Coordinates of C-alpha atoms in Angstrom, one line a residue:
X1 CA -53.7 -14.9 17.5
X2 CA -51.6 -12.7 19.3
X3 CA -49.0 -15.9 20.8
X4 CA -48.6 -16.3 16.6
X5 CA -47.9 -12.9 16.0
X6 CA -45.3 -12.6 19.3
X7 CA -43.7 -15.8 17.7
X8 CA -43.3 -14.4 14.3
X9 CA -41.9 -11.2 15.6
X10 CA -39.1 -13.0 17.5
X11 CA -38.2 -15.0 14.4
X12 CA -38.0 -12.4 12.1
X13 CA -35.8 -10.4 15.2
X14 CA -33.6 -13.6 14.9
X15 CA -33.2 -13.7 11.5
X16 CA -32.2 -9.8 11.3
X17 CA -30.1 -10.5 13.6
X18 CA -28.4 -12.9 11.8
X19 CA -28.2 -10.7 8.6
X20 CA -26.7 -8.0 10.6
X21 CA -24.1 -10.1 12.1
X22 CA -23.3 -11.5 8.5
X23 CA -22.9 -8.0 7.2
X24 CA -20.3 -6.8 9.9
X25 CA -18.4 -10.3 9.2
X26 CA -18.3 -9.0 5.8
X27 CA -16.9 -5.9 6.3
X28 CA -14.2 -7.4 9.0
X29 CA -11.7 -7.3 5.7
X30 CA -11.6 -3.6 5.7
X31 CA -9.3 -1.6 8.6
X32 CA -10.7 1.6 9.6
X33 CA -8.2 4.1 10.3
X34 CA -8.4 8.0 10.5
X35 CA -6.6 10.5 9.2
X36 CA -4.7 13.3 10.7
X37 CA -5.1 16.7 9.7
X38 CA -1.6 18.0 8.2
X39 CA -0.1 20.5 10.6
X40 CA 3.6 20.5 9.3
X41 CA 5.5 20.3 5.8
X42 CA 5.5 16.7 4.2
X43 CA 8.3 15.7 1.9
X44 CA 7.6 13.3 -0.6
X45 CA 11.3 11.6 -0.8
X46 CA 10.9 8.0 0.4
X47 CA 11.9 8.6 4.1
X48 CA 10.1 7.9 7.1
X49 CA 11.3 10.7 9.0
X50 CA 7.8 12.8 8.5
X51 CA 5.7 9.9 10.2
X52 CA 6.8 9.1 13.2
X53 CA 3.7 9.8 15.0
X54 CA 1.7 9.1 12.6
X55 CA 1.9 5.5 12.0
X56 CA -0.8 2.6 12.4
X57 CA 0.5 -0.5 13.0
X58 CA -0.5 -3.6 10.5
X59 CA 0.6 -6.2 12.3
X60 CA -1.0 -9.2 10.4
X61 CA 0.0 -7.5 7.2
X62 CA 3.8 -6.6 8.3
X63 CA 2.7 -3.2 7.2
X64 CA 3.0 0.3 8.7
X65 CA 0.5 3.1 7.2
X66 CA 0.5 6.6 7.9
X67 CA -2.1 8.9 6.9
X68 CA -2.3 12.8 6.4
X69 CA -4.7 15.2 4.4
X70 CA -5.8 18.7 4.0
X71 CA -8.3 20.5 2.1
X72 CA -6.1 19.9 -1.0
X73 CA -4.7 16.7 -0.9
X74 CA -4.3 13.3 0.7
X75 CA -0.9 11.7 2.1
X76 CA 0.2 8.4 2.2
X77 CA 3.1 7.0 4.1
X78 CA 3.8 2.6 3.5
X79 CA 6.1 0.9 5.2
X80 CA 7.3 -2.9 5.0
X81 CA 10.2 -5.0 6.4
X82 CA 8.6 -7.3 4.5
X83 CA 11.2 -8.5 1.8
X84 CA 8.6 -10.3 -0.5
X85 CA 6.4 -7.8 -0.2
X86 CA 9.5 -5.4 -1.9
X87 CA 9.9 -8.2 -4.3
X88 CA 6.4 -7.9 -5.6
X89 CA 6.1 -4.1 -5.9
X90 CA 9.5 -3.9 -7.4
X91 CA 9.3 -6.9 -10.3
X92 CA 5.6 -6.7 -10.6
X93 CA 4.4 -3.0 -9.7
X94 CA 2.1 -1.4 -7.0
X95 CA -1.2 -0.3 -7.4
X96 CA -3.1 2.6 -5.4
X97 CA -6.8 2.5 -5.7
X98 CA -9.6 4.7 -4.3
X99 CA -13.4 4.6 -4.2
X100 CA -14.8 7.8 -2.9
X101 CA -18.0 6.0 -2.0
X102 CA -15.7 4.5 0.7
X103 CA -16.2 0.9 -0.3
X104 CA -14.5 -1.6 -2.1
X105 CA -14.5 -1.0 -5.7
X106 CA -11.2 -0.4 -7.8
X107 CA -12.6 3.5 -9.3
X108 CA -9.0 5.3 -9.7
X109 CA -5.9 3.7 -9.5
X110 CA -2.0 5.0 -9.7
X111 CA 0.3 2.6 -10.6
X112 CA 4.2 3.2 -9.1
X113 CA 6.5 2.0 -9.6
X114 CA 5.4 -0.2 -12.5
X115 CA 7.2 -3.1 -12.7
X116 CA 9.8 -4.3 -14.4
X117 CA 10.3 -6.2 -17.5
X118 CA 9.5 -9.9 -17.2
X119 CA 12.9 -10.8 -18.0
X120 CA 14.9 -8.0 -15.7
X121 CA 12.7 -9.8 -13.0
X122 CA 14.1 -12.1 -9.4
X123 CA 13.8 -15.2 -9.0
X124 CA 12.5 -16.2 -5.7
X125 CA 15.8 -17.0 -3.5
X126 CA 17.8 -15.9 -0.6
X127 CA 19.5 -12.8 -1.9
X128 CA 21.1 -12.3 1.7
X129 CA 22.9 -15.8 1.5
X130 CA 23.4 -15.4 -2.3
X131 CA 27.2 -16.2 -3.9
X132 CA 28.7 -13.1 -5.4
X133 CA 27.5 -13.3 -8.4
X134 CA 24.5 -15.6 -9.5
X135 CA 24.7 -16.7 -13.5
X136 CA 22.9 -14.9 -15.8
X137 CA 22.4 -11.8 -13.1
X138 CA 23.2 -8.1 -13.0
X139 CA 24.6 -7.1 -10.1
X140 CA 23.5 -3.6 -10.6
X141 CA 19.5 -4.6 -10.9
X142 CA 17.5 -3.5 -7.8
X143 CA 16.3 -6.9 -6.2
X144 CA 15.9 -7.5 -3.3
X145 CA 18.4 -4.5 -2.4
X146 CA 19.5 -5.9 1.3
X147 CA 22.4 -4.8 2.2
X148 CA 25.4 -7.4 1.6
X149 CA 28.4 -8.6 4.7
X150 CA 29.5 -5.3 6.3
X151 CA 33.8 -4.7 5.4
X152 CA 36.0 -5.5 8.0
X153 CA 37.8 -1.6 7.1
X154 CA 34.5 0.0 7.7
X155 CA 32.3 1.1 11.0
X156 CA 28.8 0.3 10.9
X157 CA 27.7 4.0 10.4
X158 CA 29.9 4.9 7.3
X159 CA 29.0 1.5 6.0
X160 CA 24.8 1.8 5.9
X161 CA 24.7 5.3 5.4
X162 CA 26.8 4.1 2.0
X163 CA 24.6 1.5 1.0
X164 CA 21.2 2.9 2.1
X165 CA 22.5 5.5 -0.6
X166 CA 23.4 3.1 -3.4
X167 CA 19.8 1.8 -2.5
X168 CA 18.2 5.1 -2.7
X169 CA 20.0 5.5 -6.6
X170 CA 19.1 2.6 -7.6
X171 CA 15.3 2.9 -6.7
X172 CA 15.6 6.2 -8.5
X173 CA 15.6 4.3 -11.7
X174 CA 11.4 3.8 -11.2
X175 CA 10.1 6.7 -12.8
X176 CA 7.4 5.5 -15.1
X177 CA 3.8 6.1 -13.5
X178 CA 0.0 5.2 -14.9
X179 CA -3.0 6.4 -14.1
X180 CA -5.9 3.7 -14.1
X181 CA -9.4 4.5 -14.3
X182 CA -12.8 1.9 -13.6
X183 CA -12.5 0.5 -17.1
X184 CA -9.7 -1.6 -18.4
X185 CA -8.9 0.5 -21.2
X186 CA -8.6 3.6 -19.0
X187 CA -5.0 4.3 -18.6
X188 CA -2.7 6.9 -18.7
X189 CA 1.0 7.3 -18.9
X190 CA 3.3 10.0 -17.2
X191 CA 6.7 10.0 -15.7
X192 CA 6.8 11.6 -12.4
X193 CA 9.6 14.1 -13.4
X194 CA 6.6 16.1 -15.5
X195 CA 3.9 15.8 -12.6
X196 CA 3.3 18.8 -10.6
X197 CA 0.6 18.0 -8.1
X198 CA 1.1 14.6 -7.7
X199 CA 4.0 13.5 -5.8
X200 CA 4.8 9.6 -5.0
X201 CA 8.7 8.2 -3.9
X202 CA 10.2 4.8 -2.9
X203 CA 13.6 4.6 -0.4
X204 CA 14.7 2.5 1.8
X205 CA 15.8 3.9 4.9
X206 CA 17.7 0.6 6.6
X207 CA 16.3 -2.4 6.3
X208 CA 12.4 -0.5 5.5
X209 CA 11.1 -0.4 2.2
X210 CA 9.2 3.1 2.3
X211 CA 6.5 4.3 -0.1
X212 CA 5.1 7.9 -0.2
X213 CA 2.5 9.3 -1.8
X214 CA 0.7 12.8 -2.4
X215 CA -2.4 12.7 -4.3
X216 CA -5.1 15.8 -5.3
X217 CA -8.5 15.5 -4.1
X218 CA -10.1 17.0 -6.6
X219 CA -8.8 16.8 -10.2
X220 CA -6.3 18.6 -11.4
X221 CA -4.0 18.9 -14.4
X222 CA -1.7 16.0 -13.6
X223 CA -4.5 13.7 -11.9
X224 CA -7.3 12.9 -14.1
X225 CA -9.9 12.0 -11.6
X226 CA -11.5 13.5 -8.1
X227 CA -11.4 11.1 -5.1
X228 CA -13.2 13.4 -2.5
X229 CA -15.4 11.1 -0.2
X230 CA -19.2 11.1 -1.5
X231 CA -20.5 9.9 1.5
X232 CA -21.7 11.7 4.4
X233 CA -19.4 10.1 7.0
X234 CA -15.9 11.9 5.2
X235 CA -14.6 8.0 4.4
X236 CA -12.9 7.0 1.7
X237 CA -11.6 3.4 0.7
X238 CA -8.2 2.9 -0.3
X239 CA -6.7 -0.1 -1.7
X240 CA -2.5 -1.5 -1.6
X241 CA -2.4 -4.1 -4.3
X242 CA 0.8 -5.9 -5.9
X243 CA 0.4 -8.2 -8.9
X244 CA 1.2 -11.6 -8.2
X245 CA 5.1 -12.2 -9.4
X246 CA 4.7 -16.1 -9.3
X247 CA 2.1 -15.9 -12.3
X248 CA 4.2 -13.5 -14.4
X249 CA 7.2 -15.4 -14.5
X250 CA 5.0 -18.4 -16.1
X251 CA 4.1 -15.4 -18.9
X252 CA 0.6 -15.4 -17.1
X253 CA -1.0 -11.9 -16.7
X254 CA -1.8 -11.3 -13.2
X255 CA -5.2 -9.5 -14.3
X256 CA -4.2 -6.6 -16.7
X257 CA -3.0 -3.2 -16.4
X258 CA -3.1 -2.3 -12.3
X259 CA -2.5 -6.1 -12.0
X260 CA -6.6 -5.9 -11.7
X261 CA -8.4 -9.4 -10.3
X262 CA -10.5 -11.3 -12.4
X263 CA -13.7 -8.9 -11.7
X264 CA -11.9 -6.4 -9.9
X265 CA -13.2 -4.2 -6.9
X266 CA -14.2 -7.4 -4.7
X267 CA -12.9 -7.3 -0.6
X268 CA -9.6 -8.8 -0.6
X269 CA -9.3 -12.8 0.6
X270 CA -7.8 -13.6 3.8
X271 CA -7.0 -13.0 7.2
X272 CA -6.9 -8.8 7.2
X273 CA -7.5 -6.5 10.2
X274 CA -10.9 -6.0 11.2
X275 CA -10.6 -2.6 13.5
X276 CA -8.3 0.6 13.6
X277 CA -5.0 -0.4 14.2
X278 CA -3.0 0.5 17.0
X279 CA -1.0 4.0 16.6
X280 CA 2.8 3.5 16.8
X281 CA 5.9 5.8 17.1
X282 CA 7.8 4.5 14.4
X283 CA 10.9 2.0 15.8
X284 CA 8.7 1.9 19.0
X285 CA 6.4 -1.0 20.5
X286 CA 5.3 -3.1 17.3
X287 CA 6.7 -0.8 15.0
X288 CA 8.6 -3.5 13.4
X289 CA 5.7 -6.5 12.1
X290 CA 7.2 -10.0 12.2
X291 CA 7.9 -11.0 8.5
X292 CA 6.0 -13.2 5.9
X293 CA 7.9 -16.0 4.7
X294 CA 9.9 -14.6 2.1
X295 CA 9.2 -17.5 -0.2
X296 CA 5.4 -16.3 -0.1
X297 CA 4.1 -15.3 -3.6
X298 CA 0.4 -14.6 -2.0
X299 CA -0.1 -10.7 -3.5
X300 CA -0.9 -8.0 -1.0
X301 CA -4.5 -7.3 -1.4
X302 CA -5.4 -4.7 1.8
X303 CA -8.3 -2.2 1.3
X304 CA -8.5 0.3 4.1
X305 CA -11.4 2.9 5.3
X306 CA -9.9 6.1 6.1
X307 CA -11.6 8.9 7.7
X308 CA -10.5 12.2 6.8
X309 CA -9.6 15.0 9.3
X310 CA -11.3 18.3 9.0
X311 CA -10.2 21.6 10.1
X312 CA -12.7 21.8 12.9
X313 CA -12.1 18.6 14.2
X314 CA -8.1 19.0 14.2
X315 CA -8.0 22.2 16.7
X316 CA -9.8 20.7 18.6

């Protein structure tokens, strides 16, 4: 009697055991990073020069993240070398969802930029080895914005700090904004001139496609929704989504407004980080990721865990 019970207590240890290590393979597709608490002014202008050292390294995602917040707001710093990555948030938009329950469900989303029309849209080519003028192009549309042969007249200086500001006027043009909420139907337009407590810019400081955002924890007159964490351990779950171009330029719809999945709110597919990445310097040891293939059209999909800081924990 007793051999039977000892047996049936190991298998059902085994089988819990199993279950357990299912359940951390599951949550392998989030990266856990923590937050800094905000000790020095942030300006939201699309330059990196605010995170140096404050920057987690994303290597498998060519992605840099930085990650700030107070008791008022949360601050997000992206950064990609990755030129289809650029492609996809320029043509098809770039979503920014939170779910204060820290897991994985798309609960408020802001939408910048937010796209472009289908028609004003690249096609998928080497815009660095592209003839001067491609048929049926505007040179003045905001593409793949690399910069182009450097002038034989010009030093190296004078000629990037000129084109990184023709790239910087250009992105300017992205204005339009939308707020998303769980349901299809909720969204809400604004322009980021009229926003007062919401701040979000894209640059490009050389060859590094930056994306900045200040968002309200609690709700406010500009943002319509309150993302403070509702868990006990201070985590909340952010999302980086793009819509998949490759889709749109067959007229398909890449799964409404927010370029929301079939669904929506599942772990993202693929090969993601599975544990806090490492901190980087920015320009210092892996600071720069390898790049995708630029004729990728696989959408970024990357949900991340982030532990706030608190004002006790940050003195000490």
């Amino acid at each position: 009697m007793s051999n039977h019970i000892l047996e049936s207590m190991k298998t059902l240890s085994y089988f819990c055991a199993v279950i357990c290590a299912i359940l951390l393979m599951g949550c392998s597709s989030v990266v856990q990073l923590t937050s800094d608490w905000k000790t020095a002014e942030i300006t939201i202008d699309g330059n990196h020069n605010d995170w140096e050292t404050s920057l987690y390294n994303l290597e498998k995602t060519n992605i840099n993240i930085g990650v700030l917040n107070d008791t008022e707001n949360l601050y997000i710093c992206l950064i990609s070398y990755d030129r289809n990555v650029r492609r996809q948030i320029l043509d098809g938009g770039f979503t920014v969802w939170f779910d204060p329950a820290g897991g994985t469900d798309e609960k408020y989303g802001i939408k910048f930029p937010v796209g472009r029309p289908r028609k004003n849209r690249t096609m998928n080519v080497d815009y660095d080895n592209r003839p001067p003028q491609m048929p049926g192009r505007n040179d003045t549309e905001v593409d793949d914005i690399m910069p182009p042969p450097m002038p034989d007249n010009m030093d190296s200086l004078s000629w990037r700090s000129d084109f990184g500001d023709k790239q910087n006027k250009m992105l300017s043009m992205f204005n339009e904004i939308q707020f998303l909420g769980p349901e299809e139907k909720d969204v809400q337009l604004a322009t980021i001139l009229e926003l007062k407590t919401i701040k979000v810019h894209i640059g490009m400081t050389d060859r590094a496609f930056v994306y900045e955002l200040k968002v309200p924890l609690h709700r406010t007159d500009d943002f319509p929704f309150t993302i403070v964490p509702t868990n006990r351990k201070n985590i909340i779950s952010v999302e980086f989504k793009t819509e998949n171009i490759s889709m749109s330029r067959m007229g398909m719809p890449a799964g409404g407004p927010g370029g929301r999945g079939p669904g929506g709110g599942g772990p993202p597919q693929g090969d993601r980080p599975s544990a806090e990445g490492p901190r980087v310097g920015y320009g210092g040891p892996g600071g720069r990721s390898a790049e995708r293939d630029s004729n990728s059209s696989e959408p970024l999909e990357l949900w991340v865990q982030i532990t706030l800081a608190s004002i006790v924990t940050s003195v000490q």
